[in-house]
Coordinates of C-alpha atoms in Angstrom, one line a residue:
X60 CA 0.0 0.0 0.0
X61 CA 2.9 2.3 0.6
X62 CA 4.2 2.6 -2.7
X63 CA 0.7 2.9 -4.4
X64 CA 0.5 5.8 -1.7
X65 CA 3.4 7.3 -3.0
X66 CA 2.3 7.0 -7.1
X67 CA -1.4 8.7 -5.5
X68 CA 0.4 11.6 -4.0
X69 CA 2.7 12.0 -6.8
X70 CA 1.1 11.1 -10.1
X71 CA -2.6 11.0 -8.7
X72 CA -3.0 7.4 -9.3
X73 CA -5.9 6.0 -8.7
X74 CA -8.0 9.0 -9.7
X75 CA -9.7 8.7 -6.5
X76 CA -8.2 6.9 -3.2
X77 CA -9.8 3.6 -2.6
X78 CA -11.5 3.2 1.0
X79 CA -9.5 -0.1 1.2
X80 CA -6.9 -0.4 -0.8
X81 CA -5.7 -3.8 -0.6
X82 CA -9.2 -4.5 -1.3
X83 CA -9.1 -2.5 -4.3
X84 CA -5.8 -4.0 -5.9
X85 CA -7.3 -7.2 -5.9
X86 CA -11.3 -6.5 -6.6
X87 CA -12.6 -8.5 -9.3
X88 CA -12.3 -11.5 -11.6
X89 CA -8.3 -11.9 -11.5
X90 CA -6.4 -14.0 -13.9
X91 CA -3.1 -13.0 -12.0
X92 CA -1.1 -10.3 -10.3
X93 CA 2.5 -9.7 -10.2
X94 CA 4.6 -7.6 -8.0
X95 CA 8.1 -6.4 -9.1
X96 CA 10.6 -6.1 -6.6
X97 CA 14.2 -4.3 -6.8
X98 CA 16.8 -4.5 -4.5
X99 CA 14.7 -6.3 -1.5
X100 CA 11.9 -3.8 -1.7
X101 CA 8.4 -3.6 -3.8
X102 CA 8.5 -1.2 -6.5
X103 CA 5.7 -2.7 -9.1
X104 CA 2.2 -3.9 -9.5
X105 CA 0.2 -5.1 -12.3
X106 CA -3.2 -7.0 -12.8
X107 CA -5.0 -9.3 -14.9
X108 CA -8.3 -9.9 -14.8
X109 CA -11.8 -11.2 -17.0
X110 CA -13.4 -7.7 -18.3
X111 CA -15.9 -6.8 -15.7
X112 CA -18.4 -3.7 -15.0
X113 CA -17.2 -0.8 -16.1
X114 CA -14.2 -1.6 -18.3
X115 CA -14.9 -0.2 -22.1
X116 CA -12.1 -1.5 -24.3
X117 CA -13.9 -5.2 -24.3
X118 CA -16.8 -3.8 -25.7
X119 CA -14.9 -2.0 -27.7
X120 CA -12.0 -4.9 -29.0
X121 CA -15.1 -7.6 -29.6
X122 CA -17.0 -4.9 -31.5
X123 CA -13.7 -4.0 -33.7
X124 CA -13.0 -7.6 -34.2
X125 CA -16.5 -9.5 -34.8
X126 CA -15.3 -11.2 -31.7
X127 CA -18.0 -12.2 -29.0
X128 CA -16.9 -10.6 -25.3
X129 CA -14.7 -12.4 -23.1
X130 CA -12.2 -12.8 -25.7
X131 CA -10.2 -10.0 -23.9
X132 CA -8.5 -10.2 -20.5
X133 CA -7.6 -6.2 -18.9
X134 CA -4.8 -5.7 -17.8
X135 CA -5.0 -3.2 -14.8
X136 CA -3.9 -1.9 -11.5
X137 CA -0.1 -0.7 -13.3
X138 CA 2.1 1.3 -11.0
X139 CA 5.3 1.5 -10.6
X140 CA 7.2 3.4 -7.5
X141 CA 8.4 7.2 -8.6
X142 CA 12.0 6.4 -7.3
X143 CA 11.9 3.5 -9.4
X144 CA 10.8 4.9 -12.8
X145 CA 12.8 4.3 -16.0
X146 CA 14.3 1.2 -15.4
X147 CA 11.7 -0.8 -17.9
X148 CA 9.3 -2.3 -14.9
X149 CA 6.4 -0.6 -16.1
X150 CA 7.0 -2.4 -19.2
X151 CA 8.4 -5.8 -17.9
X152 CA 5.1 -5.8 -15.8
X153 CA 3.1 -5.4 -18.5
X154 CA 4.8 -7.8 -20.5
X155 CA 4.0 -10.0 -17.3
X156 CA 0.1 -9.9 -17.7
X157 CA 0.1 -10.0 -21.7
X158 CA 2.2 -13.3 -21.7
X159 CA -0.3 -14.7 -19.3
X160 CA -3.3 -13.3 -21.1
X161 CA -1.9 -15.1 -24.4
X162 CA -1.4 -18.3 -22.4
X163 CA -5.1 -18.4 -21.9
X164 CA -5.8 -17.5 -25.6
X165 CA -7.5 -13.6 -24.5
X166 CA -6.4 -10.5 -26.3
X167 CA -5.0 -8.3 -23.5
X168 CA -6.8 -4.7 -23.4
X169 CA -6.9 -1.8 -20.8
X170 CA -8.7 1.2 -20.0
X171 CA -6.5 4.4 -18.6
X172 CA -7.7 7.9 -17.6
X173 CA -6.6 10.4 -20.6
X174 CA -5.1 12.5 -18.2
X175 CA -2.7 10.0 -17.9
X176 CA -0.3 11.0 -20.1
X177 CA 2.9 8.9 -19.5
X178 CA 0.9 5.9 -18.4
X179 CA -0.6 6.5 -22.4
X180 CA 2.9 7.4 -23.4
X181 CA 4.5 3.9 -22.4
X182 CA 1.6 2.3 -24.1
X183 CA 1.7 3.9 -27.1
X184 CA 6.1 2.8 -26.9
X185 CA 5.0 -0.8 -26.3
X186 CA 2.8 -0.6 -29.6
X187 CA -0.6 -0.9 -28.0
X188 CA -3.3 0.5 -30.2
X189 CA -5.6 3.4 -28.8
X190 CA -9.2 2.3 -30.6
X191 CA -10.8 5.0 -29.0
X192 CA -11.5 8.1 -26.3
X193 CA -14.6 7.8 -24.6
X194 CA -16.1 9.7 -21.8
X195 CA -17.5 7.6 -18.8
X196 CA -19.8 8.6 -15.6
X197 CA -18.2 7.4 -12.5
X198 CA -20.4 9.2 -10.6
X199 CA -23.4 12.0 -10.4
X200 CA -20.7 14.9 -10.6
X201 CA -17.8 13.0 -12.6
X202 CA -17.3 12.2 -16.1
X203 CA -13.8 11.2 -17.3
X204 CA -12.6 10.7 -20.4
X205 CA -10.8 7.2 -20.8
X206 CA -8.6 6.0 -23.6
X207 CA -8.8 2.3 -24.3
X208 CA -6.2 0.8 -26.0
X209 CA -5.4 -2.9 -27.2
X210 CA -2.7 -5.1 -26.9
X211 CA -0.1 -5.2 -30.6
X212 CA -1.7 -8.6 -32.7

């Protein structure tokens, strides 16, 4: 929890601070998480999970590729410690949940907040397609616009 503390004060990831958020790193219909560690301490996190409520680049992948949903698997939950930026985790991590979303035959997709610019920028480096920007309710007083992007063929 500390070092997703850290990215929150920094980077202002997660858009708004979970109530639990232990709870909230491993919510949902997980395929797998992985941690990356450097030099004895935590410095990564990355999910993968079945598509669930609120995640749009499913809907959007299946619709793109005449493909029924729950083809996809999203990868989520990406932070890396501030301190330990630039050393390739972010995209070692990622290359973490893709592997293990091919090993189960799912295209790996994700959903990030378009204010998120490096987060989009290491994407975009990795060759992971932005199909769209869409805006989405997250509650009665905020809308936020969300690219979704998909996973190189």
């Amino acid at each position: 929890m500390r070092v997703l503390a850290e990215v929150h004060a920094r980077d202002g990831y997660p858009v708004n601070w979970p109530d639990q958020p232990g709870e909230w790193l491993s919510r949902g219909p997980l395929l797998g998480s992985w941690v990356a560690e450097l030099e004895g301490g935590l410095v990564g996190h990355v999910s993968l999970s079945q598509d669930g409520e609120g995640d749009l680049a499913p809907g959007l992948w299946s619709e793109r590729n005449g493909a029924t949903r729950g083809m996809t698997a999203v990868v989520s939950r990406l932070f890396v410690a501030p301190q330990a930026r630039g050393q390739r985790i972010g995209a070692l991590l990622i290359g973490q949940a893709v592997e293990e979303a091919r090993r189960r035959a799912l295209h790996p997709v994700l959903d990030v907040v378009a204010s998120d610019t490096a987060a989009a920028a290491l994407y975009e480096r990795l060759g992971w397609e932005l199909m769209a920007t869409v805006e989405q309710q997250w509650s009665p007083h905020q809308t936020v616009a969300i690219r979704c992007y998909a996973a190189p063929s």
